[in-house]
């Protein structure tokens, strides 16, 4: 399946996604890294986010004329947000997480409870991401958190490709792959031992 | 000659234009992959195309600026070159622009111009001749965090070297943004093995080490690591590494140092050659 989802994404549409699907997102996406997760859980969200896409990203932004422009916006390592994500999903019901590297068991369980997916965006593809950002709608907590940690609200068009890596049915490409790699490594070790 | 300006331009080229050998290698990887792995490589190649067209950085992590300089013992512009290298980093930071990536380890302060104590990192090598060659290698933090030093007991031999490289690279999974390029430095000592590993990255992809034993090790390591199935971005696939390059130095009888240097798919490089008459050639 290769399709475009427009925000706000419904629980039904999020539950229809399966690990391995490739999707694109149009609509509203907001960034949150460690600090923003923590602060949103403490204070509440500065904007309604149910059904939106949450992006693990600290963009390079530049003030241009009437507003902000995003120059590069690749994903950051999602594992750091494992501390907050399950509670975050239950509280805010964002339906699509965008990041890289995958997340842990607590997040996987919360995805199933809430009806949401974790998607992987290509690490390092900062120029490709910035091209899909049509407008910066708002930036929250910039003074307090600084450019990388602030909440950037972006209007995006066909943001992707995003690989659904963890779905609401308990499937995780990362979990499956670590089993496969483990098996492959047994054969590789045997080859090295038997070689010259 | 305007050395600073030309070096600054070359740093800008490195940040925005991926070398053709790396692009070819990524294209070949795309052609043999399918599913999520192919999607990742297509996104990477589209990103490379956008960056080159718009002259914007390939990745938001524009790296630590690293120079490898081969200077002829009769090269007469050494003085100008020493001054121009950090100045070029400053120029490029403003012009491209690059992300300021130098943080004081004690105060946390960032000068904002990609320079600082011992940075840009410069490795000098004296060679015969009257010209100089400056290799530029901006290196991102995610892949640098995956570099490792193993002080192996010499008794494990080359088998032990192979095992250590494969285990380490596979254990990194998707963290260094694969498909990666791996520089392996064998022997010399703890510091030299890592330096050799990093220097091995300067060799164009597709070019093997001139000595057949070393070339064979490179090919075998590529095959073994790619058999792991880690794949592009750690999502599974046939291409975990684009290449493995190895270099070596003689070792102490009691030591077998192994430096493993990991470089992300955005293997950015540029070269500036300075002739005896001061004429410059940017590649």
Tab-separated table of C-alpha atoms in Angstrom, chain A residues 18-170:
chain	number	residue	atom	x	y	z
A	18	UNK	CA	0.272	-2.298	8.673
A	19	UNK	CA	4.008	-2.561	9.324
A	20	UNK	CA	5.781	-2.399	5.946
A	21	UNK	CA	3.285	0.017	4.320
A	22	UNK	CA	4.726	3.135	2.690
A	23	UNK	CA	2.751	6.340	3.241
A	24	UNK	CA	2.971	10.098	2.696
A	25	UNK	CA	1.436	12.703	4.995
A	26	UNK	CA	-0.247	15.962	4.005
A	27	UNK	CA	-1.630	18.519	6.438
A	28	UNK	CA	-0.263	19.512	9.824
A	29	UNK	CA	2.839	18.122	11.404
A	30	UNK	CA	4.526	19.364	14.584
A	31	UNK	CA	8.009	18.722	15.906
A	32	UNK	CA	8.775	17.649	19.462
A	33	UNK	CA	12.038	16.353	20.882
A	34	UNK	CA	12.927	15.448	24.472
A	35	UNK	CA	12.249	18.839	26.065
A	36	UNK	CA	8.999	19.530	24.222
A	37	UNK	CA	7.644	16.086	25.175
A	38	UNK	CA	8.435	16.749	28.801
A	39	UNK	CA	6.935	20.226	28.795
A	40	UNK	CA	3.764	19.210	26.936
A	41	UNK	CA	3.155	16.464	29.500
A	42	UNK	CA	3.641	18.968	32.332
A	43	UNK	CA	1.735	21.952	30.919
A	44	UNK	CA	-0.529	20.589	28.234
A	45	UNK	CA	-0.266	21.188	24.501
A	46	UNK	CA	-0.102	24.721	23.071
A	47	UNK	CA	-2.243	23.559	20.130
A	48	UNK	CA	-4.833	20.805	19.505
A	49	UNK	CA	-2.832	17.820	18.225
A	50	UNK	CA	-5.267	14.890	18.117
A	51	UNK	CA	-4.905	13.139	14.752
A	52	UNK	CA	-1.830	15.129	13.734
A	53	UNK	CA	1.641	13.866	12.827
A	54	UNK	CA	4.361	14.179	15.471
A	55	UNK	CA	7.880	14.602	14.073
A	56	UNK	CA	11.024	13.792	16.095
A	57	UNK	CA	13.110	16.568	14.590
A	58	UNK	CA	15.176	19.618	15.406
A	59	UNK	CA	15.034	21.625	12.181
A	60	UNK	CA	17.387	24.263	10.814
A	61	UNK	CA	15.045	27.261	10.386
A	62	UNK	CA	15.664	30.760	9.096
A	63	UNK	CA	13.551	33.891	9.656
A	64	UNK	CA	12.529	35.116	6.213
A	65	UNK	CA	10.406	38.249	5.669
A	66	UNK	CA	6.980	37.551	7.130
A	67	UNK	CA	7.751	34.277	8.857
A	68	UNK	CA	9.974	31.260	9.188
A	69	UNK	CA	11.442	29.007	6.561
A	70	UNK	CA	12.628	25.427	7.145
A	71	UNK	CA	16.015	24.753	5.488
A	72	UNK	CA	16.685	21.189	6.629
A	73	UNK	CA	14.530	18.893	8.719
A	74	UNK	CA	15.789	15.322	8.969
A	75	UNK	CA	14.629	13.021	11.765
A	76	UNK	CA	16.471	12.579	15.048
A	77	UNK	CA	16.932	9.279	16.915
A	78	UNK	CA	13.514	8.362	18.324
A	79	UNK	CA	14.749	6.038	21.072
A	80	UNK	CA	15.364	9.037	23.355
A	81	UNK	CA	11.631	9.813	23.394
A	82	UNK	CA	10.748	6.302	24.664
A	83	UNK	CA	10.730	7.833	28.163
A	84	UNK	CA	7.680	9.945	27.330
A	85	UNK	CA	5.931	8.527	24.280
A	86	UNK	CA	3.423	6.070	25.763
A	87	UNK	CA	2.008	8.682	28.154
A	88	UNK	CA	2.177	11.286	25.370
A	89	UNK	CA	0.117	9.127	22.986
A	90	UNK	CA	-2.521	8.368	25.614
A	91	UNK	CA	-2.840	12.032	26.504
A	92	UNK	CA	-2.634	13.690	23.072
A	93	UNK	CA	-3.713	10.972	20.584
A	94	UNK	CA	-1.431	11.940	17.733
A	95	UNK	CA	-1.843	9.222	15.095
A	96	UNK	CA	1.423	9.227	13.177
A	97	UNK	CA	4.871	9.432	14.716
A	98	UNK	CA	7.712	10.259	12.313
A	99	UNK	CA	11.266	9.496	13.388
A	100	UNK	CA	14.197	7.205	12.819
A	101	UNK	CA	15.603	4.095	14.431
A	102	UNK	CA	12.418	2.830	16.073
A	103	UNK	CA	11.044	2.794	19.610
A	104	UNK	CA	10.548	0.315	22.433
A	105	UNK	CA	7.912	-1.983	23.888
A	106	UNK	CA	6.063	0.685	25.902
A	107	UNK	CA	5.464	2.783	22.799
A	108	UNK	CA	4.455	-0.281	20.782
A	109	UNK	CA	1.808	-1.106	23.408
A	110	UNK	CA	0.529	2.486	23.451
A	111	UNK	CA	0.244	2.513	19.639
A	112	UNK	CA	-2.113	-0.455	19.973
A	113	UNK	CA	-4.139	1.141	22.758
A	114	UNK	CA	-4.580	4.506	21.073
A	115	UNK	CA	-4.642	3.451	17.407
A	116	UNK	CA	-1.513	5.087	15.995
A	117	UNK	CA	1.623	4.157	14.028
A	118	UNK	CA	5.348	4.843	14.208
A	119	UNK	CA	6.870	5.611	10.811
A	120	UNK	CA	10.500	5.780	9.725
A	121	UNK	CA	11.787	8.671	7.652
A	122	UNK	CA	15.153	8.317	5.923
A	123	UNK	CA	17.975	9.484	8.191
A	124	UNK	CA	19.980	12.346	6.750
A	125	UNK	CA	17.384	13.269	4.119
A	126	UNK	CA	17.063	16.824	5.463
A	127	UNK	CA	16.702	18.493	2.059
A	128	UNK	CA	13.941	16.116	0.946
A	129	UNK	CA	12.010	16.773	4.169
A	130	UNK	CA	12.378	20.556	3.896
A	131	UNK	CA	11.024	20.455	0.336
A	132	UNK	CA	7.730	18.945	1.577
A	133	UNK	CA	7.253	21.748	4.124
A	134	UNK	CA	5.030	24.362	2.494
A	135	UNK	CA	4.712	26.762	5.415
A	136	UNK	CA	5.591	27.193	9.065
A	137	UNK	CA	2.175	27.773	10.679
A	138	UNK	CA	3.502	28.531	14.165
A	139	UNK	CA	6.373	28.010	16.529
A	140	UNK	CA	5.804	27.483	20.246
A	141	UNK	CA	8.170	27.823	23.179
A	142	UNK	CA	11.010	29.041	20.943
A	143	UNK	CA	12.344	31.475	23.553
A	144	UNK	CA	12.384	28.880	26.286
A	145	UNK	CA	13.594	25.836	24.371
A	146	UNK	CA	15.691	27.194	21.492
A	147	UNK	CA	15.517	26.289	17.801
A	148	UNK	CA	16.038	22.520	17.844
A	149	UNK	CA	13.801	21.784	20.857
A	150	UNK	CA	10.938	24.200	20.121
A	151	UNK	CA	7.577	23.011	18.755
A	152	UNK	CA	7.468	23.816	15.034
A	153	UNK	CA	4.018	23.523	13.488
A	154	UNK	CA	4.392	22.920	9.765
A	155	UNK	CA	1.967	22.588	6.879
A	156	UNK	CA	3.302	19.741	4.752
A	157	UNK	CA	2.421	18.259	1.384
A	158	UNK	CA	3.235	14.631	0.586
A	159	UNK	CA	5.810	14.406	3.353
A	160	UNK	CA	7.651	11.132	2.923
A	161	UNK	CA	8.216	8.394	1.980
A	162	UNK	CA	7.413	7.086	5.449
A	163	UNK	CA	7.762	3.377	6.141
A	164	UNK	CA	5.255	2.166	8.745
A	165	UNK	CA	7.718	0.440	11.048
A	166	UNK	CA	5.509	-0.150	14.123
A	167	UNK	CA	1.743	-0.530	13.827
A	168	UNK	CA	-1.274	-0.698	16.161
A	169	UNK	CA	-1.401	-4.513	15.898
A	170	UNK	CA	1.825	-5.141	17.813
